Tab-separated table of C-alpha atoms in Angstrom:
chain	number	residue	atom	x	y	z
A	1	UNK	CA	70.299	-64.118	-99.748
A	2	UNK	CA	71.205	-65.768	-102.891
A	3	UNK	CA	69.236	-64.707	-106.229
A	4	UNK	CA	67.670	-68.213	-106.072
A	5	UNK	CA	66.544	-67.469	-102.646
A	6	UNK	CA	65.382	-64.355	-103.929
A	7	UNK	CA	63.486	-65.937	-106.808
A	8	UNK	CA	61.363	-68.415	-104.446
A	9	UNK	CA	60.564	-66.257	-102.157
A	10	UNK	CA	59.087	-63.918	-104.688
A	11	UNK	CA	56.981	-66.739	-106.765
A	12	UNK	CA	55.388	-67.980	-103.385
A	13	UNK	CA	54.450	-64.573	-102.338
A	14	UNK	CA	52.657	-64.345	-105.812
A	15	UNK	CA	51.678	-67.832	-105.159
A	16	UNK	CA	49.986	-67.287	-102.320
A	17	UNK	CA	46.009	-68.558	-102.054
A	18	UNK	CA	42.998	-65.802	-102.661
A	19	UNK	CA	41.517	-66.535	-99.479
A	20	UNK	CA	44.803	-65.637	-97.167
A	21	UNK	CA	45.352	-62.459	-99.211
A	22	UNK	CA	44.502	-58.917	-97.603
A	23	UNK	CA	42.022	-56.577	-99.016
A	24	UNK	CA	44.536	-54.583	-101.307
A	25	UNK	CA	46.257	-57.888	-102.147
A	26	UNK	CA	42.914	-59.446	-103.484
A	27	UNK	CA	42.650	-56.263	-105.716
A	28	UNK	CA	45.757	-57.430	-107.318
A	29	UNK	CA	44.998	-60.915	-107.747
A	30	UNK	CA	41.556	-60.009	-109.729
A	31	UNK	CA	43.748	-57.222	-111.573
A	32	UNK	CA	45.700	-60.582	-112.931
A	33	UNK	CA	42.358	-62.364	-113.380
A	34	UNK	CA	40.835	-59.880	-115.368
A	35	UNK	CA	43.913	-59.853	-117.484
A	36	UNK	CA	43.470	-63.167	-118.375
A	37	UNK	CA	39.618	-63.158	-119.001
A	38	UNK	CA	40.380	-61.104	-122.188
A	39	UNK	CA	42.460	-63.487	-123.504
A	40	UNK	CA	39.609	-64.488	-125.310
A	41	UNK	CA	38.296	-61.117	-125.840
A	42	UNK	CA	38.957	-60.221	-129.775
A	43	UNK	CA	39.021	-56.303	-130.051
A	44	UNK	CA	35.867	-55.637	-131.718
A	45	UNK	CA	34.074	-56.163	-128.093
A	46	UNK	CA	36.525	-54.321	-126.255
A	47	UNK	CA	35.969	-50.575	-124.893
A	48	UNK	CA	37.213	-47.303	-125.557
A	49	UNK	CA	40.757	-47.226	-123.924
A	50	UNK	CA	41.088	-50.963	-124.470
A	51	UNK	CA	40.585	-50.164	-128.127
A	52	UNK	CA	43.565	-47.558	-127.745
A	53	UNK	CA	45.644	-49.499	-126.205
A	54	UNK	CA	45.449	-52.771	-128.794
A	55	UNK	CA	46.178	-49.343	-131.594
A	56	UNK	CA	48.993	-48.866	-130.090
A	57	UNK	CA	50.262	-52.235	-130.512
A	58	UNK	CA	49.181	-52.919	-134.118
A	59	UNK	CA	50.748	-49.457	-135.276
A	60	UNK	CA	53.587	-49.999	-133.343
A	61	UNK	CA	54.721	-53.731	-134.184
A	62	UNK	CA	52.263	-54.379	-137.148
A	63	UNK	CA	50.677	-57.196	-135.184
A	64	UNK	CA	46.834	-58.113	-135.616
A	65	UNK	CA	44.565	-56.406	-133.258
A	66	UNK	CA	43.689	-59.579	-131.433
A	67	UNK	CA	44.491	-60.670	-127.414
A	68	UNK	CA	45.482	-64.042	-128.786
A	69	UNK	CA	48.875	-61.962	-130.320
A	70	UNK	CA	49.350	-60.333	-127.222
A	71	UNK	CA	52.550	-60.622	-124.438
A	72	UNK	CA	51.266	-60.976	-120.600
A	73	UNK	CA	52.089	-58.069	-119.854
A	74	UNK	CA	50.682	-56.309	-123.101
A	75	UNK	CA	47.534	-57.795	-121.672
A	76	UNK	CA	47.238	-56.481	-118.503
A	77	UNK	CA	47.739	-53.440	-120.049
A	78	UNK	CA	45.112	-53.825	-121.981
A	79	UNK	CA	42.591	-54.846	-119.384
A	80	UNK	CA	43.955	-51.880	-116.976
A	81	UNK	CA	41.743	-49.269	-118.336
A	82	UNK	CA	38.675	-51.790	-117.281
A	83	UNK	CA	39.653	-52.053	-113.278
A	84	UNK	CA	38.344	-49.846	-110.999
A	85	UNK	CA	40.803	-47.350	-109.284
A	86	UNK	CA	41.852	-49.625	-106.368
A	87	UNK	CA	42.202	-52.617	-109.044
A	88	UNK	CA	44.402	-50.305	-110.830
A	89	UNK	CA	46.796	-49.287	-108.085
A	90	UNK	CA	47.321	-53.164	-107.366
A	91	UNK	CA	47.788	-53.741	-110.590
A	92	UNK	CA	50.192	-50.876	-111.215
A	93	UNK	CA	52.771	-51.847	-108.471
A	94	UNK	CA	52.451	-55.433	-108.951
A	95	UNK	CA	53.870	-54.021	-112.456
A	96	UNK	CA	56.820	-52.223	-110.978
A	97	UNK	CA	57.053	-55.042	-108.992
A	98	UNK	CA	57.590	-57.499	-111.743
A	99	UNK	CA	59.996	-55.258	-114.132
A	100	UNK	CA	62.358	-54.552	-110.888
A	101	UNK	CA	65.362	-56.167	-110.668
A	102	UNK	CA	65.604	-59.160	-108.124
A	103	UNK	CA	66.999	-57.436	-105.073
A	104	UNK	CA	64.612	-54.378	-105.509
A	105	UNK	CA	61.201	-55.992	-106.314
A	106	UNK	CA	61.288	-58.129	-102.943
A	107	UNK	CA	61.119	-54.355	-101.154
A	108	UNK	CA	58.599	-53.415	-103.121
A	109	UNK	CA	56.525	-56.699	-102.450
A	110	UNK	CA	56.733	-56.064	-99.185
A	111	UNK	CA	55.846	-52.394	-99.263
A	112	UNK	CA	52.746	-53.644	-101.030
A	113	UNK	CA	50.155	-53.430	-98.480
A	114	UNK	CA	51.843	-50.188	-96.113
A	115	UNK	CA	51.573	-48.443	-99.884
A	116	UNK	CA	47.911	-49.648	-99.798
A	117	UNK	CA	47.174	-48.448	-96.791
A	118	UNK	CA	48.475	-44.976	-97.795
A	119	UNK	CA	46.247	-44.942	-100.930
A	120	UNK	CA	43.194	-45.326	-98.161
A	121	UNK	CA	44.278	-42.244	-96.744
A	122	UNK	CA	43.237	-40.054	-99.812
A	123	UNK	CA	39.352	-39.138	-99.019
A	124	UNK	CA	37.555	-38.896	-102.339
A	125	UNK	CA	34.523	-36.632	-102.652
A	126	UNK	CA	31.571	-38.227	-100.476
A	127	UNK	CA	27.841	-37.994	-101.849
A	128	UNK	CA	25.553	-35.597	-100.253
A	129	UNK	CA	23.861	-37.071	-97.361
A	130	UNK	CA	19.879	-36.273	-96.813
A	131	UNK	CA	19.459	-37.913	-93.521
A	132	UNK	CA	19.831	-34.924	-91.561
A	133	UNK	CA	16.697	-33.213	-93.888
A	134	UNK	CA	14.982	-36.802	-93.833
A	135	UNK	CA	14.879	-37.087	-89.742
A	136	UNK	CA	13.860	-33.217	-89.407
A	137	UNK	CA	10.467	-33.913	-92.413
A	138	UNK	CA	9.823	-37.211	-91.159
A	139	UNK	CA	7.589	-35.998	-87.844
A	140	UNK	CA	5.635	-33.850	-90.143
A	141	UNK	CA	3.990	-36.761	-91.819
A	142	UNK	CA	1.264	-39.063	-91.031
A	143	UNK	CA	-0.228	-42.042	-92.593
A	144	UNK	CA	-3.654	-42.452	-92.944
A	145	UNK	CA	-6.417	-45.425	-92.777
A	146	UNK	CA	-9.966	-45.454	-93.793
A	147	UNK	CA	-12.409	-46.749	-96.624
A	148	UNK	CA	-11.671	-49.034	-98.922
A	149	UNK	CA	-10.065	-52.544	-99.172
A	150	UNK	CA	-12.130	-54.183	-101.686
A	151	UNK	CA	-12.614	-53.919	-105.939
A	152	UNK	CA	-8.869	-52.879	-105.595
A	153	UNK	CA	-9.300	-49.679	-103.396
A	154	UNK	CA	-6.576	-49.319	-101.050
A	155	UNK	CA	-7.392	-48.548	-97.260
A	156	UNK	CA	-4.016	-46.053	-96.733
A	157	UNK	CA	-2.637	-43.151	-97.965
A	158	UNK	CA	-0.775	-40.296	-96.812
A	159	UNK	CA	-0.513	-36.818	-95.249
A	160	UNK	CA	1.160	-34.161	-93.751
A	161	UNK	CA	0.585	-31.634	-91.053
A	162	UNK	CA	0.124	-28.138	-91.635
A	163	UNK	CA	-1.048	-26.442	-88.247
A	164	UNK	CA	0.789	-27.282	-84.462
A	165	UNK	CA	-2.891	-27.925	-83.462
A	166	UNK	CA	-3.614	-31.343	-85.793
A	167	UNK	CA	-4.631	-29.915	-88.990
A	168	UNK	CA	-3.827	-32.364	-91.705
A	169	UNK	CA	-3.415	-31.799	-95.180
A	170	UNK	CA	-3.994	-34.752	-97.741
A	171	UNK	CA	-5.607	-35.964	-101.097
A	172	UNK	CA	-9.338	-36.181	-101.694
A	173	UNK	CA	-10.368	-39.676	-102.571
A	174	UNK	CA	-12.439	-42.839	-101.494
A	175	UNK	CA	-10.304	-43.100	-98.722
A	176	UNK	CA	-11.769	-40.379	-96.453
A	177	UNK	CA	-15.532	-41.882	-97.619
A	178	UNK	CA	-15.785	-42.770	-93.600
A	179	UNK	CA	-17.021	-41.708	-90.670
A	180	UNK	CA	-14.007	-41.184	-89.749
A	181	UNK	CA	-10.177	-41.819	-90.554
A	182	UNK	CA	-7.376	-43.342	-87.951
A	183	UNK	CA	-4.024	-40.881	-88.184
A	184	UNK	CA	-0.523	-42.533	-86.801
A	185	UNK	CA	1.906	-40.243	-86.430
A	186	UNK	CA	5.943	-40.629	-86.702
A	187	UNK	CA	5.885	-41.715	-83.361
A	188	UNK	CA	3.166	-44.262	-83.037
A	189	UNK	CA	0.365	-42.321	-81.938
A	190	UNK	CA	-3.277	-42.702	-82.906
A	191	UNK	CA	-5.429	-40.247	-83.199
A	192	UNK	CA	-9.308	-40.365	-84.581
A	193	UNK	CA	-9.409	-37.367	-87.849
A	194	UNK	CA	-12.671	-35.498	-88.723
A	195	UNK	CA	-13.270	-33.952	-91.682
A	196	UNK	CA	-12.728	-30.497	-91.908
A	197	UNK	CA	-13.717	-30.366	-95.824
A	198	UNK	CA	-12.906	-30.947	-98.968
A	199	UNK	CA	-12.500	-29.153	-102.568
A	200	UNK	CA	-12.292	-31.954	-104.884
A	201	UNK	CA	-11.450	-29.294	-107.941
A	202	UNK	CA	-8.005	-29.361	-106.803
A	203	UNK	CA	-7.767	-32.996	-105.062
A	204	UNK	CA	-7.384	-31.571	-101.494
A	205	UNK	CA	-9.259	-32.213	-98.280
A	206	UNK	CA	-7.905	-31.105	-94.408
A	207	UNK	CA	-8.275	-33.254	-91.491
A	208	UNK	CA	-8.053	-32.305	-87.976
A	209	UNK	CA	-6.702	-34.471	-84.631
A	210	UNK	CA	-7.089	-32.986	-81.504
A	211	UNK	CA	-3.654	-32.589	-80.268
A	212	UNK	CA	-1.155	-29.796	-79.762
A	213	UNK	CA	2.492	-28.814	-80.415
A	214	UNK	CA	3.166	-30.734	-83.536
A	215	UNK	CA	6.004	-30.113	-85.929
A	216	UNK	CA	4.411	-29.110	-89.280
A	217	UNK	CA	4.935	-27.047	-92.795
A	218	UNK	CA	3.981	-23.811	-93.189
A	219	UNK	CA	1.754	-22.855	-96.307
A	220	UNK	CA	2.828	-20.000	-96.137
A	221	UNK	CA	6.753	-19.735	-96.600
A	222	UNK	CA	6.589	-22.728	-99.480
A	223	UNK	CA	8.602	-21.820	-102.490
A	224	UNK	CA	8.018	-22.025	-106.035
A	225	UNK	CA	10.397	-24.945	-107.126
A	226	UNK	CA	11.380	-24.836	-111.314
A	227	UNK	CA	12.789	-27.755	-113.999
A	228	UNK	CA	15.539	-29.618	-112.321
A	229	UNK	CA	15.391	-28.747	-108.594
A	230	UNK	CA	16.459	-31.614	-106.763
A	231	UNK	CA	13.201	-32.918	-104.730
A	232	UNK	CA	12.080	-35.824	-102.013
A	233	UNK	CA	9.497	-37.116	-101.343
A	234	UNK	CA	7.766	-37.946	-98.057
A	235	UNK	CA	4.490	-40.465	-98.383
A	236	UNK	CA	3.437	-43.703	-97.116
A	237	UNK	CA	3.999	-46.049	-100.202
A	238	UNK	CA	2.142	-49.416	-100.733
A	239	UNK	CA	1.358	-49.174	-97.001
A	240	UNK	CA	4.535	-50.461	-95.618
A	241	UNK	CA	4.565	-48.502	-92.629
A	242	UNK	CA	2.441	-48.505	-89.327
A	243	UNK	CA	2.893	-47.245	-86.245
A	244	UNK	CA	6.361	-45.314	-85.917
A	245	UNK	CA	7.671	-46.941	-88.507
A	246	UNK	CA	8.978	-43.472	-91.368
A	247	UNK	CA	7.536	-43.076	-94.417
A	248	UNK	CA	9.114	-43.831	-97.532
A	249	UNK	CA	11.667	-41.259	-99.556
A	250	UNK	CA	12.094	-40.807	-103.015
A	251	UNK	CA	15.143	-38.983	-104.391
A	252	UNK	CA	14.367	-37.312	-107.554
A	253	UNK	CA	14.014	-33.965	-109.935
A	254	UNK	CA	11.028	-32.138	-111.343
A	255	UNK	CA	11.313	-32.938	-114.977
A	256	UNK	CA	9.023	-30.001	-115.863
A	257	UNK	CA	5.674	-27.665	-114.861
A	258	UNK	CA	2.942	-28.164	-117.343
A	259	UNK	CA	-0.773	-28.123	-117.280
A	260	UNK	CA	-2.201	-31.534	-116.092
A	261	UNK	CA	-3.781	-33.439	-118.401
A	262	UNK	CA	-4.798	-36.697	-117.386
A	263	UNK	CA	-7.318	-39.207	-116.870
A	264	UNK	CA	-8.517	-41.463	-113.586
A	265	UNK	CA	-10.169	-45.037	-115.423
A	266	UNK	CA	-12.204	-43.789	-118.526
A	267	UNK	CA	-12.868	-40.159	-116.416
A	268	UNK	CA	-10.402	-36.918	-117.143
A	269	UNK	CA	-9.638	-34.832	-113.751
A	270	UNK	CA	-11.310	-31.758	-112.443
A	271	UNK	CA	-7.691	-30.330	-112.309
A	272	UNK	CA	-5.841	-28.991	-115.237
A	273	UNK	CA	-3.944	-26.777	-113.527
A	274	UNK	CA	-0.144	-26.828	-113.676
A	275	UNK	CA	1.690	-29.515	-111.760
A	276	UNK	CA	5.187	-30.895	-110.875
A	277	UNK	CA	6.108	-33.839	-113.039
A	278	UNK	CA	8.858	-35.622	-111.151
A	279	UNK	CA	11.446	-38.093	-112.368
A	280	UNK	CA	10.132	-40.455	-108.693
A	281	UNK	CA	8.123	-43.366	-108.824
A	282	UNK	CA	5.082	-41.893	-106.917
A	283	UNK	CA	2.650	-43.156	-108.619
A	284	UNK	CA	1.560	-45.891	-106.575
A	285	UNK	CA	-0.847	-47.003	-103.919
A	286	UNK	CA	-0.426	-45.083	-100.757
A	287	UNK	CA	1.249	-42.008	-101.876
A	288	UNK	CA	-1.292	-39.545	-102.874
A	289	UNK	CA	-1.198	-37.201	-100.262
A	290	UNK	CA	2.163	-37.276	-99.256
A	291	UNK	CA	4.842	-33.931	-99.412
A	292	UNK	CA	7.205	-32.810	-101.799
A	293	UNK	CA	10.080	-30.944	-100.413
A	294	UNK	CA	13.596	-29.532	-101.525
A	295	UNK	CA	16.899	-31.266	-100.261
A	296	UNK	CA	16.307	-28.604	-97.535
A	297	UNK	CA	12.865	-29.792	-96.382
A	298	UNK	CA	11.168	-26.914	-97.296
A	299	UNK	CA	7.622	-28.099	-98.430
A	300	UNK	CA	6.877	-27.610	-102.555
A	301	UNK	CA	3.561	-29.468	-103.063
A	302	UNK	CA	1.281	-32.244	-102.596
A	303	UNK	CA	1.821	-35.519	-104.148
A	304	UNK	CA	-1.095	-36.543	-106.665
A	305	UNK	CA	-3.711	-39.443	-106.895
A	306	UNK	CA	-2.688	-42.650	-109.813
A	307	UNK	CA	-3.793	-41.256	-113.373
A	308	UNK	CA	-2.477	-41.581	-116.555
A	309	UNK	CA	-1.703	-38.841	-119.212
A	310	UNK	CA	-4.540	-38.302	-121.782
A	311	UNK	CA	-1.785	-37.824	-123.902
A	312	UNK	CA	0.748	-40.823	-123.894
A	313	UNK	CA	-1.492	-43.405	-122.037
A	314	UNK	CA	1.443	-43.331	-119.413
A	315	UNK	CA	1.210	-43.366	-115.729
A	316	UNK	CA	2.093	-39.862	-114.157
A	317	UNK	CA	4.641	-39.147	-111.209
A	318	UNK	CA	3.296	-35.859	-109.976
A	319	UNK	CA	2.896	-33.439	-107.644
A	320	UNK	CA	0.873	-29.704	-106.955
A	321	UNK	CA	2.264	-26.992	-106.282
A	322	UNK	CA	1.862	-25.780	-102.901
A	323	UNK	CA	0.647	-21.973	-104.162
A	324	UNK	CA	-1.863	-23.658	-106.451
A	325	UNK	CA	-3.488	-25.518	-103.363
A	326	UNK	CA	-2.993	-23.017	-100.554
A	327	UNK	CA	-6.678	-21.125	-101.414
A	328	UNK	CA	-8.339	-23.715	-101.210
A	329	UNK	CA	-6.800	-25.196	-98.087
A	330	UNK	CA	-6.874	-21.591	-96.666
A	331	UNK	CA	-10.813	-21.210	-97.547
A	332	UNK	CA	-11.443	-24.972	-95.712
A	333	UNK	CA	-9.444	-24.037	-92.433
A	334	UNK	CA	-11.801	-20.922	-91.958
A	335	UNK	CA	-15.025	-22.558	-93.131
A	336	UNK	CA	-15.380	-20.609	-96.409
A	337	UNK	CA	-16.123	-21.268	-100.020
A	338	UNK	CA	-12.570	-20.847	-102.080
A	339	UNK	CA	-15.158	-19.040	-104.125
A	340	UNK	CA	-17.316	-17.069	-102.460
A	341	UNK	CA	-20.800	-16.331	-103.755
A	342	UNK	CA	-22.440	-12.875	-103.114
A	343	UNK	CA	-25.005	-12.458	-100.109
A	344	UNK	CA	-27.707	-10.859	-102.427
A	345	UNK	CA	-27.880	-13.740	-105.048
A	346	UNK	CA	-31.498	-13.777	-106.353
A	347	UNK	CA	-33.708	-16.756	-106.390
A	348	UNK	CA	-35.813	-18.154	-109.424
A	349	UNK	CA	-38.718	-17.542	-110.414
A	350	UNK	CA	-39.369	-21.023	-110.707
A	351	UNK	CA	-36.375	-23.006	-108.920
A	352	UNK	CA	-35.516	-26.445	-110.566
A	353	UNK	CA	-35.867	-29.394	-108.347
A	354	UNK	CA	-34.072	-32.706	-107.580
A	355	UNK	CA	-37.939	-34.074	-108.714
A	356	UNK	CA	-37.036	-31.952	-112.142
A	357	UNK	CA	-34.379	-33.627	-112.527
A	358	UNK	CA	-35.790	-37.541	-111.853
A	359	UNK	CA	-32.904	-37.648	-108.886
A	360	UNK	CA	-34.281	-39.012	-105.573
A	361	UNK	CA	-31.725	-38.705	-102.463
A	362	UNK	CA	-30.694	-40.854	-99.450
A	363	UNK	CA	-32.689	-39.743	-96.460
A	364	UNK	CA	-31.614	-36.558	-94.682
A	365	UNK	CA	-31.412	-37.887	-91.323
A	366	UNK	CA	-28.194	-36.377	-90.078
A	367	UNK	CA	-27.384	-32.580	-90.067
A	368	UNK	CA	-24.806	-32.940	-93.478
A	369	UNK	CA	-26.165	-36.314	-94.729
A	370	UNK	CA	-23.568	-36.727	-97.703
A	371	UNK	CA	-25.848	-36.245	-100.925
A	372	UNK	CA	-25.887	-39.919	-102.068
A	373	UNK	CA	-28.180	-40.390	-105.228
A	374	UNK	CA	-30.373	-43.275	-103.682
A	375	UNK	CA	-32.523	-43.483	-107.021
A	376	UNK	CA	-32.422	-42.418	-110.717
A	377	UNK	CA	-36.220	-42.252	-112.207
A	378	UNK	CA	-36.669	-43.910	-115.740
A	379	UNK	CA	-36.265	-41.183	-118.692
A	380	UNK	CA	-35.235	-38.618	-116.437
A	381	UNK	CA	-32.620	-36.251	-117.274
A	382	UNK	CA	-30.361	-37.618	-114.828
A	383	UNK	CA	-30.921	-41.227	-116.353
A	384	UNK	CA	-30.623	-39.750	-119.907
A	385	UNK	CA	-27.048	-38.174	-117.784
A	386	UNK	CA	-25.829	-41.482	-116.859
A	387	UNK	CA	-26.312	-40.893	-113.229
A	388	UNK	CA	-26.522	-44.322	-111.076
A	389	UNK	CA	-27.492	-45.095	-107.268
A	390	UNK	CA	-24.796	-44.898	-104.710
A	391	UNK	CA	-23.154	-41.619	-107.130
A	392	UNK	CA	-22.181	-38.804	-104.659
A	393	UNK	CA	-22.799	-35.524	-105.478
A	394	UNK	CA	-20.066	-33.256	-105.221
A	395	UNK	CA	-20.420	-30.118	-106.973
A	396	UNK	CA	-23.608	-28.303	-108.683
A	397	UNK	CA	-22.459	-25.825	-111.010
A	398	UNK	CA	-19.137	-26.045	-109.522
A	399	UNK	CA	-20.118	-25.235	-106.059
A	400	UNK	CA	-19.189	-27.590	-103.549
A	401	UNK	CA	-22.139	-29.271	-101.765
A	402	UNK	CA	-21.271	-31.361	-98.712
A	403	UNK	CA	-25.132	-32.638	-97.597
A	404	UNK	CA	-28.547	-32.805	-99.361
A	405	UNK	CA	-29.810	-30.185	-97.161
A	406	UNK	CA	-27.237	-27.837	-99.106
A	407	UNK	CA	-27.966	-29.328	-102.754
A	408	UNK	CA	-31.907	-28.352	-102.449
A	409	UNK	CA	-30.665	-25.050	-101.225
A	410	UNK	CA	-28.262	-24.347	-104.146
A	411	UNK	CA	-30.877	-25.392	-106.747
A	412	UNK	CA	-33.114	-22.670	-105.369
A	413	UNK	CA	-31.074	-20.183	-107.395
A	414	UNK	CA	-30.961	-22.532	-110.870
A	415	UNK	CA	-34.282	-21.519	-112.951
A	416	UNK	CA	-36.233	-24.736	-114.152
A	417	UNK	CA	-35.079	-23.692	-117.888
A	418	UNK	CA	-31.664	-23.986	-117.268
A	419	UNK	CA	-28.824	-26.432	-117.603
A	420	UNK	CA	-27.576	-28.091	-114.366
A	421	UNK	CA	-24.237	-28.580	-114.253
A	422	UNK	CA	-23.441	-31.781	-111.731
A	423	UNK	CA	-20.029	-33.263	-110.452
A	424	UNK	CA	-20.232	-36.758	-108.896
A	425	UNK	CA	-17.825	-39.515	-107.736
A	426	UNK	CA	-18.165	-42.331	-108.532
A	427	UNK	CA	-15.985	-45.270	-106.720
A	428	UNK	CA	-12.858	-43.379	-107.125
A	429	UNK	CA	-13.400	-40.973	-109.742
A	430	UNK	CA	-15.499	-37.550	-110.343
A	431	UNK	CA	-17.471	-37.552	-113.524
A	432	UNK	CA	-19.148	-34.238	-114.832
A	433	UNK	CA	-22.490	-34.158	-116.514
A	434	UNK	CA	-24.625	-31.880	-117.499
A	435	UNK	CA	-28.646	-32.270	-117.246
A	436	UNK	CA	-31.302	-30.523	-119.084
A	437	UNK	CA	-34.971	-30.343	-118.177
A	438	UNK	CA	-36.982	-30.874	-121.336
A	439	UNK	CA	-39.469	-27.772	-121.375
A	440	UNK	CA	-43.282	-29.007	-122.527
């Protein structure tokens, strides 16, 4: 084959269109296309090895530092150090390629693509892969429906199962304010949840399903995770999935363990314990409730309600520790106060009463009718407190109080000259007051 010969065949091979080249081929072709993009590139906007590069050629040949004063080939040599690895292999032997003599650089042309192809054979270090943990946590979770839907209140949020025979662990809020909640599990199943209880000093409450032989975290065994520990998390976010659909994952870190300090609308939390602060986006309708785990699956909290830090005014991405939570969850499964008070507590003299106190309750027609505040009287303590209709009393003097029946019993030990410490939610939040009896 004459040189000619040689020479035609080698421009129509570069020649050739983008569209009929293979993969490897294309790499080179926008190796060469990048090249000429900096043409107009003056080195003041270039990067770091581009910068080196144009150095070399203005010490070397005193030329100005500009692409303009460049050869070809001292531009593609510029723009190398911007390709990505594949881009640079192309690049490289279409280099060789070029500078070979004529008999030499039509072999190498056409070794192009087998040389390619042995590039793909070097396996570069894969990512880590969570599926495997994802698919073995994902049947321990359950989404949740109940109250809500209106004045912005969702009508979801999540859980997780902590007992083979339906027990549910999730966050206390509006959304359990129901006769009853609807549970789907991973698989599609719906059961009806009752409420076990509730302790809404640490944002927990425990449902229970009647079924059997459920996959589910142990309390018990969860670790204490510290700054940086790689973390998912498992939770039902903005509602997106029904039925079998899985939850949501979030890939992320714990950022640090500090005291909480935060606020839900113009009302600071009960908690102030410590708590996770993760580097996820968790804070966001649907996932309070939901479980933090390690890339191993190994549960390492609870996911926390929407609040902002009283701090910063910024939205929080939290979580509590599982050891902070586990007794009070422990003291609902076996019916007992987290705090339990002694048998022989004495009785006042003269008990306080919700009359003392100008509060006037829903009608105690059930066996725990919630205690609802169905009136406030006019100049009352409880109206000088701020107390509204429709408030629900949670705690009085920190002790939890799940029906009016339990409230009138629990004021029995309060003398009439004391202060009376109430907690009560309100919508979504819990506000604290205090209300004092004015002695004549």
């Amino acid at each position: 084959m004459t040189n000619r010969r040689k020479n035609n065949v080698a421009q129509t091979f570069l020649s050739v269109s983008f569209c009929s080249l293979s993969l490897w081929e294309r790499a080179g072709e926008r190796a060469s296309s990048v090249a000429q993009t900096f043409l107009s590139v003056t080195a003041n906007s270039l990067s770091l090895w581009e910068r080196v590069v144009s150095f070399f050629y203005h010490t070397r040949w005193e030329r100005p530092v500009s692409f303009f004063s460049l050869s070809l080939w001292e531009k593609r040599a510029v723009s190398f150090f911007s390709l990505s690895l594949w881009e640079r292999a192309g690049e490289r032997v279409c280099a060789v390629a070029e500078r070979a003599p004529h008999n030499l650089r039509l072999r190498l042309l056409s070794l192009l693509p087998a040389l390619l192809i042995l590039f793909t054979a070097v396996r570069l270090p894969a990512q880590v892969s969570f599926a495997p943990v994802v698919d073995e946590v994902q049947p321990q979770i359950v989404k949740i429906y109940g109250a809500g839907g209106l004045a912005g209140l969702e009508a979801y949020q999540s859980g997780f199962l902590i007992s083979a025979e339906g027990h549910i662990l999730t966050a206390w809020s509006h959304v359990l304010d129901a006769t009853s909640a609807t549970v789907h599990l991973h698989d599609g199943r719906r059961y009806e949840a009752e409420l076990v209880g509730a302790d809404p000093r640490v944002d927990v409450a425990v449902l229970k399903i009647d079924a059997e032989n459920l996959p589910y975290f142990d309390l018990n065994v969860a670790p204490e995770a510290t700054e940086g520990t790689r973390v998912l998390a498992f939770c039902n976010l903005f509602g997106i999935a029904t039925g079998d659909e899985p939850a949501s994952v979030l890939h992320g870190r714990i950022a640090i363990t500090t005291p909480l300090a935060a606020r839900s609308g113009a009302y600071p939390t009960l908690y102030r314990g410590p708590v996770y602060i993760l580097d996820a986006m968790t804070n966001n309708p649907g996932a309070a409730g939901g479980a933090l785990t390690d890339t191993s699956g190994r549960l390492l909290g609870m996911l926390g309600k929407e609040v902002q830090s009283t701090l910063t005014g910024t939205w929080l991405n939290y979580a509590l520790p599982a050891d902070r939570i586990r007794p009070a969850v422990h003291a609902l499964l076996s019916g007992e106060s987290a705090d339990p008070l002694p048998e022989d507590r004495p009785r006042a003299e003269q008990a306080i009463t919700l009359a003392d106190l100008g509060l006037i309750l829903v009608p105690d027609v059930l066996t725990r009718t919630p205690p609802f505040i169905d009136a406030v009287r006019p100049d009352s303590p409880a109206a000088v407190a701020g107390l509204a209709p429709d408030d629900l009393v949670v705690f009085l003097e920190e002790r939890l109080v799940p029906s009016c029946q339990m409230l009138r019993e629990e004021l029995q030990f309060i003398a009439a000259d004391q202060p009376v410490s109430l907690t009560v939610m309100r919508g979504d939040e819990l506000v604290q007051v205090t209300l004092q009896v004015q002695q004549d």
